[in-house]
GROMACS .gro file of C-alpha atoms in nm:
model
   90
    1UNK     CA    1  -0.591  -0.196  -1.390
    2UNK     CA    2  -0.755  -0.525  -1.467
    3UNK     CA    3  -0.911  -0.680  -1.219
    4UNK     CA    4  -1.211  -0.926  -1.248
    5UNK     CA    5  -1.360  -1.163  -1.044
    6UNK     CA    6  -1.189  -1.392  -0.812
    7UNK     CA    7  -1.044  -1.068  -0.746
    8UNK     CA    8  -0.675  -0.997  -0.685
    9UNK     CA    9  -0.551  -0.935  -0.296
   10UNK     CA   10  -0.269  -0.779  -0.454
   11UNK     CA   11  -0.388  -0.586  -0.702
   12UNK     CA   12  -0.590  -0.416  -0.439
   13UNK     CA   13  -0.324  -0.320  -0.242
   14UNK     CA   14  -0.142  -0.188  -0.510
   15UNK     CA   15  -0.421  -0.002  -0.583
   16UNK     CA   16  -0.458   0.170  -0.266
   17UNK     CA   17  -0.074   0.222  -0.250
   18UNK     CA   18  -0.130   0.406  -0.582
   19UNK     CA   19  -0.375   0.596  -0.494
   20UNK     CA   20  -0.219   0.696  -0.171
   21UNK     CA   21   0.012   0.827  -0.375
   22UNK     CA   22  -0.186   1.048  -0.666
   23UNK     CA   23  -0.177   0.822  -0.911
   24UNK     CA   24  -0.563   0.843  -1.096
   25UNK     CA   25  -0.658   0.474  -1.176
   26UNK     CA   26  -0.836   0.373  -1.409
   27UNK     CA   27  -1.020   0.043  -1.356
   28UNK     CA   28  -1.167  -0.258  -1.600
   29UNK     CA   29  -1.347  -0.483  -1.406
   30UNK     CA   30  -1.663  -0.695  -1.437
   31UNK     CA   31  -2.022  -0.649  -1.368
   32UNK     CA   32  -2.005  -0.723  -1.015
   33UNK     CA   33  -1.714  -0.423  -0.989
   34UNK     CA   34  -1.411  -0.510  -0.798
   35UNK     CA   35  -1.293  -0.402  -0.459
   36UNK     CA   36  -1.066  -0.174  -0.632
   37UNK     CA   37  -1.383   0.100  -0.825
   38UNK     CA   38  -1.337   0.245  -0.423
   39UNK     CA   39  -0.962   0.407  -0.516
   40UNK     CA   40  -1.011   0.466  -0.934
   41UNK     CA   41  -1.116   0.766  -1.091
   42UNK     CA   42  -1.295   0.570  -1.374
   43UNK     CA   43  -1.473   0.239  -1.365
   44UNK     CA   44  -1.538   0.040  -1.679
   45UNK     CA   45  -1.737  -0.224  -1.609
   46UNK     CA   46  -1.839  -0.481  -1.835
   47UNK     CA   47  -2.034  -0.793  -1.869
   48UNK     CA   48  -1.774  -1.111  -1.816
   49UNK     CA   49  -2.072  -1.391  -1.734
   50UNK     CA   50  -2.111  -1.618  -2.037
   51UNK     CA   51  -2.266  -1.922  -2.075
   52UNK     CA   52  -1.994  -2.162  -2.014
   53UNK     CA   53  -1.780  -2.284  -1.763
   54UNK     CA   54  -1.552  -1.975  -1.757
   55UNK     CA   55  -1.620  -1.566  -1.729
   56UNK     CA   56  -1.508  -1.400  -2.075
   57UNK     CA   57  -1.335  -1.072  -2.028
   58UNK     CA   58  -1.326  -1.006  -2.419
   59UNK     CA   59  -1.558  -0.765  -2.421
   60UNK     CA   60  -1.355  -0.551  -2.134
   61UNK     CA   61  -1.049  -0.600  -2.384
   62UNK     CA   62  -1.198  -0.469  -2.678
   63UNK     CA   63  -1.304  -0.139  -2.505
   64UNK     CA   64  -0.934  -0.120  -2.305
   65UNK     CA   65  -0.821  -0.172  -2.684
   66UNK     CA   66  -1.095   0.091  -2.823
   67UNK     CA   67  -0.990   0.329  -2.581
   68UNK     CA   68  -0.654   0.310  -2.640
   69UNK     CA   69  -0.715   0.391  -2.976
   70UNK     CA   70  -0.883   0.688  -2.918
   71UNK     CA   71  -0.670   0.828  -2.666
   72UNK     CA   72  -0.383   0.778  -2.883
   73UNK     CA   73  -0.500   0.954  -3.186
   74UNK     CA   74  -0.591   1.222  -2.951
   75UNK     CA   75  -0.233   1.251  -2.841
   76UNK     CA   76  -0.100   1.239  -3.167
   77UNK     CA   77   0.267   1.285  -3.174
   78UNK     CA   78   0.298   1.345  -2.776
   79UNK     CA   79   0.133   1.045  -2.747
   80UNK     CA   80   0.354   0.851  -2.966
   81UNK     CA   81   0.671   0.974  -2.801
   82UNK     CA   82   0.522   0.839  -2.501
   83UNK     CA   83   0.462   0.466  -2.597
   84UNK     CA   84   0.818   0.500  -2.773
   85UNK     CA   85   0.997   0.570  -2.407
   86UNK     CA   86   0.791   0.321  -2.227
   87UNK     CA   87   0.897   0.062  -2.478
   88UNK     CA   88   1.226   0.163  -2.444
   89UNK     CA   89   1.205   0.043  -2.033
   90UNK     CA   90   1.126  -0.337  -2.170
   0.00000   0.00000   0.00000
């Protein structure tokens, strides 16, 4: 889950639903950690304040995309058969 400041009502709730349920989250959020870090497993918190008018969540991106990466290779062809079937739910 993504979930950055200005934080999400719904996201939290869907959160706790989750969680409720089993499901291990795992959370990107900024420095300031969002209401959700209470129901994930893992927090990734980043640094989103940047000198302008608007927070930046690139940097939370490019470890989401690093990590992706990485858990993919580690999955190898399980892994791939995975991201196969969930593209085949679009």
């Amino acid at each position: 889950i993504f979930d950055i400041r200005r934080y999400q009502d719904s996201l939290l709730r869907f959160a706790e639903k989750a969680h409720q349920r089993g499901v291990q989250i795992v959370l990107f959020t900024d420095q300031w950690l969002s209401p959700i870090a209470r129901f994930a497993r893992h927090v990734i918190a980043g640094r989103t304040a940047v000198p302008s008018a608007w927070d930046s969540s690139a940097a939370l991106f490019v470890v989401a995309e690093t990590l992706i990466g990485a858990v993919t290779r580690q999955l190898e062809a399980e892994g791939a058969k995975r991201i196969r079937e969930m593209e085949s739910l679009r």
